[in-house]
Amino acid sequence: MADGPDEYDTEAGCVPLLHPEEIKPQSHYNHGYGEPLGRKTHIDDYSTWDIVKATQYGIYERCRELVEAGYDVRQPDKENVTLLHWAAINNRIDLVKYYISKGAIVDQLGGDLNSTPLHWATRQGHLSMVVQLMKYGADPSLIDGEGCSCIHLAAQFGHTSIVAYLIAKGQDVDMMDQNGMTPLMWAAYRTHSVDPTRLLLTFNVSVNLGDKYHKNTALHWAVLAGNTTVISLLLEAGANVDAQNIKCFNFICHM
């Protein structure tokens, strides 16, 4: 009997070099995100807020006041995160425009995962922010500390509209990340819904391409994840059920 996904998953060399299940948003990714500030009233007082908090909550006037008083927009905080990162993850487009006009570096690396502001916006699914940052020259092909470019992040977090936008802007649908995974493989392994797999298939993605290290195809990854929705899509698209990975396992062995 073939090894089941759980048993297979524990063997060295049978998962991406950086295990997908270990890829979680940074601990500070949601700091300030998802905490609505609420309506402003005449009694609201932001005069004591530092610039990081003001950026997270989108208090433009307070941020401008501090920058005009001499705060360097390129200066990272104690977590090595810049203001542009905080503005990007919280979808503060006006502040992104302002900080860039004041010299913020668009592709500055920062945070635990050594990511750019574009990586942060992509993980959160902020399409409008992705569009804005790329208008200012942000490079979606840069990789973060886990070896992923933006199209890989968008695929594994299920942000179909961002996947589509990145493809429209020239990103290769078969691009491998540092772990040898393509967007289709990530979608098959991490996203248990029709899209973005269906979208990727419409762009003539290489269905039977094997990853760099384990020779798993997208079908292998879908089976390992128990992703029946994507398994059906891949089979309809002509995925090879006889394709073997480095362990000589094929689709039938895993079922």
PDB file of N, CA and C in Angstrom, residues 48-117:
ATOM      1  N   THR A  48      -0.155  62.194  20.018  1.00  0.00           N
ATOM      2  CA  THR A  48       0.913  61.473  20.719  1.00  0.00           C
ATOM      3  C   THR A  48       1.308  60.181  20.013  1.00  0.00           C
ATOM      4  N   TRP A  49       0.630  59.869  18.925  1.00  0.00           N
ATOM      5  CA  TRP A  49       0.918  58.617  18.229  1.00  0.00           C
ATOM      6  C   TRP A  49       2.266  58.681  17.533  1.00  0.00           C
ATOM      7  N   ASP A  50       3.005  57.558  17.589  1.00  0.00           N
ATOM      8  CA  ASP A  50       4.234  57.500  16.807  1.00  0.00           C
ATOM      9  C   ASP A  50       3.872  57.247  15.350  1.00  0.00           C
ATOM     10  N   ILE A  51       4.849  57.369  14.483  1.00  0.00           N
ATOM     11  CA  ILE A  51       4.556  57.335  13.052  1.00  0.00           C
ATOM     12  C   ILE A  51       4.175  55.937  12.560  1.00  0.00           C
ATOM     13  N   VAL A  52       4.674  54.903  13.233  1.00  0.00           N
ATOM     14  CA  VAL A  52       4.307  53.546  12.825  1.00  0.00           C
ATOM     15  C   VAL A  52       2.819  53.302  13.072  1.00  0.00           C
ATOM     16  N   LYS A  53       2.354  53.643  14.260  1.00  0.00           N
ATOM     17  CA  LYS A  53       0.939  53.453  14.574  1.00  0.00           C
ATOM     18  C   LYS A  53       0.062  54.324  13.679  1.00  0.00           C
ATOM     19  N   ALA A  54       0.486  55.549  13.467  1.00  0.00           N
ATOM     20  CA  ALA A  54      -0.287  56.446  12.605  1.00  0.00           C
ATOM     21  C   ALA A  54      -0.354  55.908  11.180  1.00  0.00           C
ATOM     22  N   THR A  55       0.720  55.285  10.727  1.00  0.00           N
ATOM     23  CA  THR A  55       0.732  54.687   9.391  1.00  0.00           C
ATOM     24  C   THR A  55      -0.208  53.497   9.321  1.00  0.00           C
ATOM     25  N   GLN A  56      -0.145  52.636  10.318  1.00  0.00           N
ATOM     26  CA  GLN A  56      -1.008  51.455  10.332  1.00  0.00           C
ATOM     27  C   GLN A  56      -2.483  51.836  10.275  1.00  0.00           C
ATOM     28  N   TYR A  57      -2.833  52.902  10.971  1.00  0.00           N
ATOM     29  CA  TYR A  57      -4.229  53.327  11.026  1.00  0.00           C
ATOM     30  C   TYR A  57      -4.587  54.368   9.967  1.00  0.00           C
ATOM     31  N   GLY A  58      -3.610  54.748   9.163  1.00  0.00           N
ATOM     32  CA  GLY A  58      -3.895  55.647   8.051  1.00  0.00           C
ATOM     33  C   GLY A  58      -4.160  57.087   8.440  1.00  0.00           C
ATOM     34  N   ILE A  59      -3.509  57.574   9.497  1.00  0.00           N
ATOM     35  CA  ILE A  59      -3.692  58.967   9.923  1.00  0.00           C
ATOM     36  C   ILE A  59      -2.699  59.832   9.146  1.00  0.00           C
ATOM     37  N   TYR A  60      -3.123  60.235   7.978  1.00  0.00           N
ATOM     38  CA  TYR A  60      -2.237  60.913   7.030  1.00  0.00           C
ATOM     39  C   TYR A  60      -1.633  62.187   7.611  1.00  0.00           C
ATOM     40  N   GLU A  61      -2.455  63.023   8.228  1.00  0.00           N
ATOM     41  CA  GLU A  61      -1.960  64.312   8.723  1.00  0.00           C
ATOM     42  C   GLU A  61      -0.895  64.136   9.798  1.00  0.00           C
ATOM     43  N   ARG A  62      -1.094  63.160  10.687  1.00  0.00           N
ATOM     44  CA  ARG A  62      -0.098  62.909  11.730  1.00  0.00           C
ATOM     45  C   ARG A  62       1.212  62.411  11.109  1.00  0.00           C
ATOM     46  N   CYS A  63       1.108  61.543  10.130  1.00  0.00           N
ATOM     47  CA  CYS A  63       2.307  61.034   9.460  1.00  0.00           C
ATOM     48  C   CYS A  63       3.057  62.161   8.763  1.00  0.00           C
ATOM     49  N   ARG A  64       2.323  63.003   8.070  1.00  0.00           N
ATOM     50  CA  ARG A  64       2.968  64.118   7.370  1.00  0.00           C
ATOM     51  C   ARG A  64       3.620  65.081   8.356  1.00  0.00           C
ATOM     52  N   GLU A  65       2.952  65.311   9.477  1.00  0.00           N
ATOM     53  CA  GLU A  65       3.503  66.188  10.511  1.00  0.00           C
ATOM     54  C   GLU A  65       4.860  65.677  10.998  1.00  0.00           C
ATOM     55  N   LEU A  66       4.946  64.373  11.241  1.00  0.00           N
ATOM     56  CA  LEU A  66       6.186  63.792  11.753  1.00  0.00           C
ATOM     57  C   LEU A  66       7.287  63.777  10.693  1.00  0.00           C
ATOM     58  N   VAL A  67       6.911  63.523   9.451  1.00  0.00           N
ATOM     59  CA  VAL A  67       7.904  63.537   8.371  1.00  0.00           C
ATOM     60  C   VAL A  67       8.424  64.953   8.154  1.00  0.00           C
ATOM     61  N   GLU A  68       7.522  65.918   8.151  1.00  0.00           N
ATOM     62  CA  GLU A  68       7.941  67.312   7.961  1.00  0.00           C
ATOM     63  C   GLU A  68       8.806  67.798   9.119  1.00  0.00           C
ATOM     64  N   ALA A  69       8.638  67.159  10.279  1.00  0.00           N
ATOM     65  CA  ALA A  69       9.452  67.519  11.447  1.00  0.00           C
ATOM     66  C   ALA A  69      10.823  66.854  11.417  1.00  0.00           C
ATOM     67  N   GLY A  70      11.049  66.006  10.402  1.00  0.00           N
ATOM     68  CA  GLY A  70      12.375  65.437  10.247  1.00  0.00           C
ATOM     69  C   GLY A  70      12.480  63.924  10.271  1.00  0.00           C
ATOM     70  N   TYR A  71      11.366  63.219  10.428  1.00  0.00           N
ATOM     71  CA  TYR A  71      11.446  61.755  10.457  1.00  0.00           C
ATOM     72  C   TYR A  71      11.861  61.232   9.081  1.00  0.00           C
ATOM     73  N   ASP A  72      12.835  60.335   9.060  1.00  0.00           N
ATOM     74  CA  ASP A  72      13.338  59.752   7.821  1.00  0.00           C
ATOM     75  C   ASP A  72      12.443  58.585   7.410  1.00  0.00           C
ATOM     76  N   VAL A  73      11.771  58.707   6.274  1.00  0.00           N
ATOM     77  CA  VAL A  73      10.834  57.667   5.849  1.00  0.00           C
ATOM     78  C   VAL A  73      11.533  56.353   5.507  1.00  0.00           C
ATOM     79  N   ARG A  74      12.844  56.389   5.350  1.00  0.00           N
ATOM     80  CA  ARG A  74      13.587  55.158   5.060  1.00  0.00           C
ATOM     81  C   ARG A  74      13.986  54.405   6.329  1.00  0.00           C
ATOM     82  N   GLN A  75      13.790  55.025   7.455  1.00  0.00           N
ATOM     83  CA  GLN A  75      14.247  54.433   8.715  1.00  0.00           C
ATOM     84  C   GLN A  75      13.353  53.260   9.122  1.00  0.00           C
ATOM     85  N   PRO A  76      13.926  52.073   9.306  1.00  0.00           N
ATOM     86  CA  PRO A  76      13.117  50.932   9.747  1.00  0.00           C
ATOM     87  C   PRO A  76      12.848  51.003  11.246  1.00  0.00           C
ATOM     88  N   ASP A  77      11.797  50.319  11.693  1.00  0.00           N
ATOM     89  CA  ASP A  77      11.514  50.272  13.120  1.00  0.00           C
ATOM     90  C   ASP A  77      12.333  49.158  13.771  1.00  0.00           C
ATOM     91  N   LYS A  78      12.050  48.857  15.020  1.00  0.00           N
ATOM     92  CA  LYS A  78      12.850  47.873  15.753  1.00  0.00           C
ATOM     93  C   LYS A  78      12.694  46.460  15.200  1.00  0.00           C
ATOM     94  N   GLU A  79      11.653  46.242  14.388  1.00  0.00           N
ATOM     95  CA  GLU A  79      11.455  44.940  13.749  1.00  0.00           C
ATOM     96  C   GLU A  79      12.018  44.916  12.332  1.00  0.00           C
ATOM     97  N   ASN A  80      12.789  45.961  12.007  1.00  0.00           N
ATOM     98  CA  ASN A  80      13.383  46.108  10.674  1.00  0.00           C
ATOM     99  C   ASN A  80      12.318  46.216   9.593  1.00  0.00           C
ATOM    100  N   VAL A  81      11.240  46.903   9.925  1.00  0.00           N
ATOM    101  CA  VAL A  81      10.132  47.116   8.997  1.00  0.00           C
ATOM    102  C   VAL A  81      10.024  48.609   8.707  1.00  0.00           C
ATOM    103  N   THR A  82       9.866  48.961   7.440  1.00  0.00           N
ATOM    104  CA  THR A  82       9.774  50.367   7.072  1.00  0.00           C
ATOM    105  C   THR A  82       8.328  50.849   7.070  1.00  0.00           C
ATOM    106  N   LEU A  83       8.180  52.152   7.000  1.00  0.00           N
ATOM    107  CA  LEU A  83       6.842  52.739   6.920  1.00  0.00           C
ATOM    108  C   LEU A  83       6.113  52.280   5.661  1.00  0.00           C
ATOM    109  N   LEU A  84       6.860  52.086   4.590  1.00  0.00           N
ATOM    110  CA  LEU A  84       6.227  51.647   3.350  1.00  0.00           C
ATOM    111  C   LEU A  84       5.645  50.242   3.504  1.00  0.00           C
ATOM    112  N   HIS A  85       6.319  49.388   4.253  1.00  0.00           N
ATOM    113  CA  HIS A  85       5.765  48.058   4.544  1.00  0.00           C
ATOM    114  C   HIS A  85       4.433  48.189   5.286  1.00  0.00           C
ATOM    115  N   TRP A  86       4.428  49.006   6.344  1.00  0.00           N
ATOM    116  CA  TRP A  86       3.211  49.150   7.149  1.00  0.00           C
ATOM    117  C   TRP A  86       2.076  49.766   6.333  1.00  0.00           C
ATOM    118  N   ALA A  87       2.405  50.719   5.493  1.00  0.00           N
ATOM    119  CA  ALA A  87       1.372  51.323   4.651  1.00  0.00           C
ATOM    120  C   ALA A  87       0.837  50.311   3.640  1.00  0.00           C
ATOM    121  N   ALA A  88       1.730  49.487   3.099  1.00  0.00           N
ATOM    122  CA  ALA A  88       1.329  48.509   2.087  1.00  0.00           C
ATOM    123  C   ALA A  88       0.420  47.436   2.663  1.00  0.00           C
ATOM    124  N   ILE A  89       0.770  46.905   3.819  1.00  0.00           N
ATOM    125  CA  ILE A  89      -0.008  45.804   4.377  1.00  0.00           C
ATOM    126  C   ILE A  89      -1.376  46.263   4.869  1.00  0.00           C
ATOM    127  N   ASN A  90      -1.470  47.551   5.221  1.00  0.00           N
ATOM    128  CA  ASN A  90      -2.744  48.101   5.678  1.00  0.00           C
ATOM    129  C   ASN A  90      -3.503  48.835   4.578  1.00  0.00           C
ATOM    130  N   ASN A  91      -2.986  48.719   3.348  1.00  0.00           N
ATOM    131  CA  ASN A  91      -3.663  49.263   2.165  1.00  0.00           C
ATOM    132  C   ASN A  91      -3.864  50.776   2.241  1.00  0.00           C
ATOM    133  N   ARG A  92      -2.847  51.481   2.738  1.00  0.00           N
ATOM    134  CA  ARG A  92      -2.900  52.944   2.859  1.00  0.00           C
ATOM    135  C   ARG A  92      -2.255  53.564   1.621  1.00  0.00           C
ATOM    136  N   ILE A  93      -3.011  53.642   0.556  1.00  0.00           N
ATOM    137  CA  ILE A  93      -2.465  54.068  -0.729  1.00  0.00           C
ATOM    138  C   ILE A  93      -1.956  55.507  -0.684  1.00  0.00           C
ATOM    139  N   ASP A  94      -2.687  56.402  -0.036  1.00  0.00           N
ATOM    140  CA  ASP A  94      -2.246  57.796   0.036  1.00  0.00           C
ATOM    141  C   ASP A  94      -0.898  57.909   0.739  1.00  0.00           C
ATOM    142  N   LEU A  95      -0.716  57.126   1.788  1.00  0.00           N
ATOM    143  CA  LEU A  95       0.553  57.167   2.509  1.00  0.00           C
ATOM    144  C   LEU A  95       1.681  56.548   1.695  1.00  0.00           C
ATOM    145  N   VAL A  96       1.389  55.519   0.931  1.00  0.00           N
ATOM    146  CA  VAL A  96       2.406  54.939   0.055  1.00  0.00           C
ATOM    147  C   VAL A  96       2.892  55.987  -0.942  1.00  0.00           C
ATOM    148  N   LYS A  97       1.960  56.693  -1.547  1.00  0.00           N
ATOM    149  CA  LYS A  97       2.337  57.744  -2.497  1.00  0.00           C
ATOM    150  C   LYS A  97       3.182  58.817  -1.811  1.00  0.00           C
ATOM    151  N   TYR A  98       2.770  59.202  -0.612  1.00  0.00           N
ATOM    152  CA  TYR A  98       3.479  60.254   0.112  1.00  0.00           C
ATOM    153  C   TYR A  98       4.887  59.812   0.497  1.00  0.00           C
ATOM    154  N   TYR A  99       5.010  58.610   1.060  1.00  0.00           N
ATOM    155  CA  TYR A  99       6.322  58.138   1.500  1.00  0.00           C
ATOM    156  C   TYR A  99       7.284  57.970   0.324  1.00  0.00           C
ATOM    157  N   ILE A 100       6.773  57.497  -0.791  1.00  0.00           N
ATOM    158  CA  ILE A 100       7.640  57.359  -1.962  1.00  0.00           C
ATOM    159  C   ILE A 100       8.085  58.731  -2.456  1.00  0.00           C
ATOM    160  N   SER A 101       7.184  59.701  -2.385  1.00  0.00           N
ATOM    161  CA  SER A 101       7.553  61.062  -2.800  1.00  0.00           C
ATOM    162  C   SER A 101       8.617  61.658  -1.887  1.00  0.00           C
ATOM    163  N   LYS A 102       8.711  61.116  -0.667  1.00  0.00           N
ATOM    164  CA  LYS A 102       9.697  61.598   0.298  1.00  0.00           C
ATOM    165  C   LYS A 102      10.954  60.723   0.340  1.00  0.00           C
ATOM    166  N   GLY A 103      11.056  59.791  -0.600  1.00  0.00           N
ATOM    167  CA  GLY A 103      12.292  59.028  -0.719  1.00  0.00           C
ATOM    168  C   GLY A 103      12.262  57.595  -0.240  1.00  0.00           C
ATOM    169  N   ALA A 104      11.097  57.081   0.114  1.00  0.00           N
ATOM    170  CA  ALA A 104      11.020  55.680   0.542  1.00  0.00           C
ATOM    171  C   ALA A 104      11.471  54.764  -0.589  1.00  0.00           C
ATOM    172  N   ILE A 105      12.188  53.697  -0.236  1.00  0.00           N
ATOM    173  CA  ILE A 105      12.691  52.742  -1.220  1.00  0.00           C
ATOM    174  C   ILE A 105      11.602  51.706  -1.496  1.00  0.00           C
ATOM    175  N   VAL A 106      11.177  51.629  -2.738  1.00  0.00           N
ATOM    176  CA  VAL A 106      10.024  50.806  -3.094  1.00  0.00           C
ATOM    177  C   VAL A 106      10.255  49.330  -2.792  1.00  0.00           C
ATOM    178  N   ASP A 107      11.437  48.834  -3.093  1.00  0.00           N
ATOM    179  CA  ASP A 107      11.713  47.408  -2.906  1.00  0.00           C
ATOM    180  C   ASP A 107      12.600  47.138  -1.694  1.00  0.00           C
ATOM    181  N   GLN A 108      12.469  47.957  -0.665  1.00  0.00           N
ATOM    182  CA  GLN A 108      13.238  47.752   0.559  1.00  0.00           C
ATOM    183  C   GLN A 108      12.865  46.415   1.208  1.00  0.00           C
ATOM    184  N   LEU A 109      13.869  45.641   1.580  1.00  0.00           N
ATOM    185  CA  LEU A 109      13.623  44.379   2.273  1.00  0.00           C
ATOM    186  C   LEU A 109      13.499  44.634   3.767  1.00  0.00           C
ATOM    187  N   GLY A 110      12.621  43.873   4.420  1.00  0.00           N
ATOM    188  CA  GLY A 110      12.455  44.056   5.856  1.00  0.00           C
ATOM    189  C   GLY A 110      11.592  42.977   6.471  1.00  0.00           C
ATOM    190  N   GLY A 111      11.557  42.960   7.796  1.00  0.00           N
ATOM    191  CA  GLY A 111      10.736  42.006   8.523  1.00  0.00           C
ATOM    192  C   GLY A 111      11.388  40.646   8.662  1.00  0.00           C
ATOM    193  N   ASP A 112      10.699  39.754   9.362  1.00  0.00           N
ATOM    194  CA  ASP A 112      11.218  38.417   9.632  1.00  0.00           C
ATOM    195  C   ASP A 112      11.517  37.633   8.361  1.00  0.00           C
ATOM    196  N   LEU A 113      10.700  37.852   7.333  1.00  0.00           N
ATOM    197  CA  LEU A 113      10.846  37.085   6.102  1.00  0.00           C
ATOM    198  C   LEU A 113      11.627  37.831   5.027  1.00  0.00           C
ATOM    199  N   ASN A 114      12.251  38.945   5.413  1.00  0.00           N
ATOM    200  CA  ASN A 114      13.074  39.703   4.471  1.00  0.00           C
ATOM    201  C   ASN A 114      12.303  39.973   3.178  1.00  0.00           C
ATOM    202  N   SER A 115      11.144  40.586   3.346  1.00  0.00           N
ATOM    203  CA  SER A 115      10.210  40.799   2.246  1.00  0.00           C
ATOM    204  C   SER A 115      10.146  42.265   1.846  1.00  0.00           C
ATOM    205  N   THR A 116       9.661  42.508   0.640  1.00  0.00           N
ATOM    206  CA  THR A 116       9.414  43.870   0.183  1.00  0.00           C
ATOM    207  C   THR A 116       7.986  44.277   0.547  1.00  0.00           C
ATOM    208  N   PRO A 117       7.678  45.565   0.487  1.00  0.00           N
ATOM    209  CA  PRO A 117       6.286  45.987   0.679  1.00  0.00           C
ATOM    210  C   PRO A 117       5.330  45.299  -0.299  1.00  0.00           C
TER     211      PRO A 117
END
